[in-house]
Amino acid sequence: MNGKKRNEGTEGVLMRKERRYFYLFISPWLAGFFLLTIGPMLYSFYGALCDWDGMSAPHFLGLDNYIRTIGSNQDFRRALVNTLVYAVFSVPTSMIFALFLAFLLNKKHRGAGLFQALFYFPSVAAGTAVYMVWIWLFNAETGVFNYLLSLIGIEGPRWLSSTEWAMPSLIMMNLTFCGQAMLIFLAGLKQVPVTYYEAARIDGASEWKKFVSITLPMISPVVLLNTIMGIISAFQIFNQPFIMTNGGPMKSTYMYGMLVYDTAFYFLRFGEAAAQSWILCILLMALSMTVMKLMNRKTVYEL
Amino acid sequence: MKKKWIAILMAGAMTASLLLSGCGSSGGGGAQTAEGSQTGQNQAQESAQDGTGSASQDTGAEEADGEVTNIEYTFWGNQAEIDTIMGTIEAFNSSHTDIQVKGIGIDPSVYLQKLSAYASSGTLPDIVQVAVDYGDEYTKKGMFAPLDEMIEGAGLKELVGENLWQGLSWEGSIYAVPLQASAQLLVGNKTLFEEAGLTFPTGSWTEEEFREAAVKMTDPEKKQYGVIFAGNVVNWARALYGNGETHIYDWDARTMNATGNEALKHIWDLWINDLMLTQKAAPAVLNSKDIGGGFETGKYGMSLIGYWDIAEIHKVVQDSFEWDLIPLPVNEQYGQWRTQMYANALSISATSDKKEAAFEYIRWTLENRDIQTSSVSLPVNKNISEDPAFLEEFAEGAKHYNKQLALDALANSVAWRNTGVIAEINNNVIQTEIERLILKPDSTDLDTVLENMQTEGQKLFDAEK
């Protein structure tokens, strides 16, 4: 009895000691999180309720910024629709492309490592440099794409300066940055037990059947992760349209991020920009939860 | 016990590094000696490269005995410009024992954000570089001190053109002293003029002559155009005939003036409906990159450029064709075309307690010929710009051009605004409507465009009231 009590006592001391070390080691992250994330978030929450020009002290306004944004700001609707369109097309296309590349790289062959690095490289290269290359590729007069199209007798569109083609151009360009999703898919693919494929092969299953019945269910958690990350990233897009099209032509690529930036730094309405950011945050949370709920039914976490 | 202390020290070090990493590399207190100026410049280069965007240098003596007034001066620039301004600061500090200036160079792409951060935290440096298009917004909020008395007292009013003082005024009070300035210009390809059998204009010429020249120099087979406007088709037209009755808005009265504005309608009718869409004498694009480049490609008889483009065009064109500035055309009814002024100016922070010392630096830069002539802009000091010798002064290897025309354009230039509600009207209303007229001409017409500008622009003005 006394021995059991002594053991329980020792375990309690050890656990308390471990807990102390735990909090000690995560304290730098906690400090950064509260100082650099939660703090500014709380201030922006307050700023969204104020008339604030970024120079003088904010004056409390209540919900006026939200009402003005949703009720009378035409660019809000335009930016939201553009961003939604971009997300609807760019997320599935980049996911499919990333999965396709991961599938190819999952095969054992020489140079797989090199190709992994090559496909991942644009994701780590300086974004502006990559965008400038794409601007050159898309150039209506001197660009490579229109030159290649001219070789087969097709007159290429004006790409970034066409209201019809500017958005598809950005969606195409987004495929350059699927390296991160590709690596995550690759990690998921490598975790699928080979025995399942062997059993399927013995049963005479085709490659497509194996992919649909084994691969996809087994990597479904990874698909869910990449989908959520892709949606969040798509809704936060800013650099690409800012540098490549400046939101044009005719606001056809004017994204939500640009709206927030312009409202704050050009129109000097920081309070309204903060309100726009919170609207996006709430939308993303709702969207992510909806996607998770829908996809969780199909997601296989363990067999 | 030992492990516990190691764990505590590691956690403390990580926290400290996290907190210190947020401090950035902007200049803090402390002095650097003159030998430290190279260190300061290296710091400027590193921080410009790593995107933090600021560098500081204190090239003078420490405030040791209370007789030296230390002032801070923030400005924008790329690395070459930062180096040039740091050099002028060093020259000032060397020649003044009672005032020492500490320069804070900031990358242009983040300058406005930094300015807002300074303003909101109440730490605006003593001297702040501003531009014509946004200085009023900060002055409105009480950030800058009125300088009228100091300017009059130092006899600087007559040194600078009246239009520049007006451009840097808010409600009749001057908030900044121009350092250098320039305007937008018209350039012409002499080779194409000659091929079209046209005399290259050097004296006054009319809008009709301009139009005829543009049409004659157009050759669709060669993909050659008489003129390229690009984005200037939106910006220039807003106040092409001045900031008065023909201006697209009255920013003081907060009213739009798009409908019923015959001058505005006339110029967009000429540039867009006639030259771009009917005659095809100008490419229907808003960015020269969309069509493979601008004037430097040699495909355009004339082009609207900024004064600062001259050096870059010269670098690209070299000897491939002859070119020079052209006088701005004159409309018989509305007068000569006027372009936007681009003035780098220096303001003094309203909260600075060293205004006299700050103004002394500003006065020195205005009167110093080397500084006035050392940038890509034109000197604002009339003693220098009106000196006949200045017209013939060109750096070695630089393009020789008709400098008088550039000075005339500057003397005739107009102020403009691009922050706050004016920026919203410029970008979201005027730009969008003109883009629609150029890119989708079948879906609209100029009258509808002007009506939309009037309606939507006025809504934005009214919402601000």
JSON list of N, CA and C in Angstrom, two decimals, chain A residues 21-42:
[
{"chain": "A", "resi": 21, "resn": "TYR", "atom": "N", "xyz": [8.73, 21.52, -18.02]},
{"chain": "A", "resi": 21, "resn": "TYR", "atom": "CA", "xyz": [9.64, 21.58, -19.18]},
{"chain": "A", "resi": 21, "resn": "TYR", "atom": "C", "xyz": [8.86, 21.84, -20.46]},
{"chain": "A", "resi": 22, "resn": "PHE", "atom": "N", "xyz": [7.69, 21.18, -20.53]},
{"chain": "A", "resi": 22, "resn": "PHE", "atom": "CA", "xyz": [6.85, 21.36, -21.72]},
{"chain": "A", "resi": 22, "resn": "PHE", "atom": "C", "xyz": [6.52, 22.83, -21.93]},
{"chain": "A", "resi": 23, "resn": "TYR", "atom": "N", "xyz": [5.99, 23.46, -20.88]},
{"chain": "A", "resi": 23, "resn": "TYR", "atom": "CA", "xyz": [5.60, 24.86, -21.02]},
{"chain": "A", "resi": 23, "resn": "TYR", "atom": "C", "xyz": [6.81, 25.76, -21.23]},
{"chain": "A", "resi": 24, "resn": "LEU", "atom": "N", "xyz": [7.91, 25.37, -20.62]},
{"chain": "A", "resi": 24, "resn": "LEU", "atom": "CA", "xyz": [9.12, 26.17, -20.80]},
{"chain": "A", "resi": 24, "resn": "LEU", "atom": "C", "xyz": [9.57, 26.17, -22.26]},
{"chain": "A", "resi": 25, "resn": "PHE", "atom": "N", "xyz": [9.52, 24.99, -22.89]},
{"chain": "A", "resi": 25, "resn": "PHE", "atom": "CA", "xyz": [9.99, 24.91, -24.27]},
{"chain": "A", "resi": 25, "resn": "PHE", "atom": "C", "xyz": [9.01, 25.49, -25.27]},
{"chain": "A", "resi": 26, "resn": "ILE", "atom": "N", "xyz": [7.74, 25.47, -24.95]},
{"chain": "A", "resi": 26, "resn": "ILE", "atom": "CA", "xyz": [6.81, 26.09, -25.91]},
{"chain": "A", "resi": 26, "resn": "ILE", "atom": "C", "xyz": [6.61, 27.57, -25.63]},
{"chain": "A", "resi": 27, "resn": "SER", "atom": "N", "xyz": [7.21, 28.07, -24.53]},
{"chain": "A", "resi": 27, "resn": "SER", "atom": "CA", "xyz": [7.00, 29.48, -24.18]},
{"chain": "A", "resi": 27, "resn": "SER", "atom": "C", "xyz": [7.49, 30.45, -25.26]},
{"chain": "A", "resi": 28, "resn": "PRO", "atom": "N", "xyz": [8.62, 30.18, -25.95]},
{"chain": "A", "resi": 28, "resn": "PRO", "atom": "CA", "xyz": [8.99, 31.14, -27.03]},
{"chain": "A", "resi": 28, "resn": "PRO", "atom": "C", "xyz": [7.91, 31.23, -28.10]},
{"chain": "A", "resi": 29, "resn": "TRP", "atom": "N", "xyz": [7.40, 30.07, -28.48]},
{"chain": "A", "resi": 29, "resn": "TRP", "atom": "CA", "xyz": [6.35, 30.10, -29.49]},
{"chain": "A", "resi": 29, "resn": "TRP", "atom": "C", "xyz": [5.11, 30.81, -28.97]},
{"chain": "A", "resi": 30, "resn": "LEU", "atom": "N", "xyz": [4.78, 30.54, -27.69]},
{"chain": "A", "resi": 30, "resn": "LEU", "atom": "CA", "xyz": [3.60, 31.18, -27.11]},
{"chain": "A", "resi": 30, "resn": "LEU", "atom": "C", "xyz": [3.80, 32.70, -27.06]},
{"chain": "A", "resi": 31, "resn": "ALA", "atom": "N", "xyz": [5.00, 33.12, -26.68]},
{"chain": "A", "resi": 31, "resn": "ALA", "atom": "CA", "xyz": [5.28, 34.56, -26.61]},
{"chain": "A", "resi": 31, "resn": "ALA", "atom": "C", "xyz": [5.10, 35.18, -28.00]},
{"chain": "A", "resi": 32, "resn": "GLY", "atom": "N", "xyz": [5.68, 34.53, -29.01]},
{"chain": "A", "resi": 32, "resn": "GLY", "atom": "CA", "xyz": [5.54, 35.06, -30.37]},
{"chain": "A", "resi": 32, "resn": "GLY", "atom": "C", "xyz": [4.10, 35.06, -30.81]},
{"chain": "A", "resi": 33, "resn": "PHE", "atom": "N", "xyz": [3.41, 33.99, -30.50]},
{"chain": "A", "resi": 33, "resn": "PHE", "atom": "CA", "xyz": [2.01, 33.87, -30.93]},
{"chain": "A", "resi": 33, "resn": "PHE", "atom": "C", "xyz": [1.16, 34.98, -30.32]},
{"chain": "A", "resi": 34, "resn": "PHE", "atom": "N", "xyz": [1.33, 35.22, -29.01]},
{"chain": "A", "resi": 34, "resn": "PHE", "atom": "CA", "xyz": [0.50, 36.24, -28.38]},
{"chain": "A", "resi": 34, "resn": "PHE", "atom": "C", "xyz": [0.92, 37.66, -28.79]},
{"chain": "A", "resi": 35, "resn": "LEU", "atom": "N", "xyz": [2.24, 37.87, -28.87]},
{"chain": "A", "resi": 35, "resn": "LEU", "atom": "CA", "xyz": [2.72, 39.22, -29.19]},
{"chain": "A", "resi": 35, "resn": "LEU", "atom": "C", "xyz": [2.52, 39.57, -30.66]},
{"chain": "A", "resi": 36, "resn": "LEU", "atom": "N", "xyz": [2.79, 38.62, -31.53]},
{"chain": "A", "resi": 36, "resn": "LEU", "atom": "CA", "xyz": [2.85, 38.94, -32.96]},
{"chain": "A", "resi": 36, "resn": "LEU", "atom": "C", "xyz": [1.64, 38.47, -33.74]},
{"chain": "A", "resi": 37, "resn": "THR", "atom": "N", "xyz": [0.78, 37.64, -33.13]},
{"chain": "A", "resi": 37, "resn": "THR", "atom": "CA", "xyz": [-0.40, 37.17, -33.86]},
{"chain": "A", "resi": 37, "resn": "THR", "atom": "C", "xyz": [-1.68, 37.59, -33.13]},
{"chain": "A", "resi": 38, "resn": "ILE", "atom": "N", "xyz": [-1.84, 37.12, -31.92]},
{"chain": "A", "resi": 38, "resn": "ILE", "atom": "CA", "xyz": [-3.09, 37.41, -31.20]},
{"chain": "A", "resi": 38, "resn": "ILE", "atom": "C", "xyz": [-3.22, 38.91, -30.92]},
{"chain": "A", "resi": 39, "resn": "GLY", "atom": "N", "xyz": [-2.15, 39.52, -30.48]},
{"chain": "A", "resi": 39, "resn": "GLY", "atom": "CA", "xyz": [-2.18, 40.96, -30.17]},
{"chain": "A", "resi": 39, "resn": "GLY", "atom": "C", "xyz": [-2.64, 41.79, -31.36]},
{"chain": "A", "resi": 40, "resn": "PRO", "atom": "N", "xyz": [-1.94, 41.69, -32.51]},
{"chain": "A", "resi": 40, "resn": "PRO", "atom": "CA", "xyz": [-2.38, 42.43, -33.69]},
{"chain": "A", "resi": 40, "resn": "PRO", "atom": "C", "xyz": [-3.79, 42.05, -34.14]},
{"chain": "A", "resi": 41, "resn": "MET", "atom": "N", "xyz": [-4.16, 40.77, -34.00]},
{"chain": "A", "resi": 41, "resn": "MET", "atom": "CA", "xyz": [-5.51, 40.37, -34.38]},
{"chain": "A", "resi": 41, "resn": "MET", "atom": "C", "xyz": [-6.55, 41.09, -33.53]},
{"chain": "A", "resi": 42, "resn": "LEU", "atom": "N", "xyz": [-6.30, 41.14, -32.24]},
{"chain": "A", "resi": 42, "resn": "LEU", "atom": "CA", "xyz": [-7.25, 41.82, -31.35]},
{"chain": "A", "resi": 42, "resn": "LEU", "atom": "C", "xyz": [-7.33, 43.31, -31.69]}
]
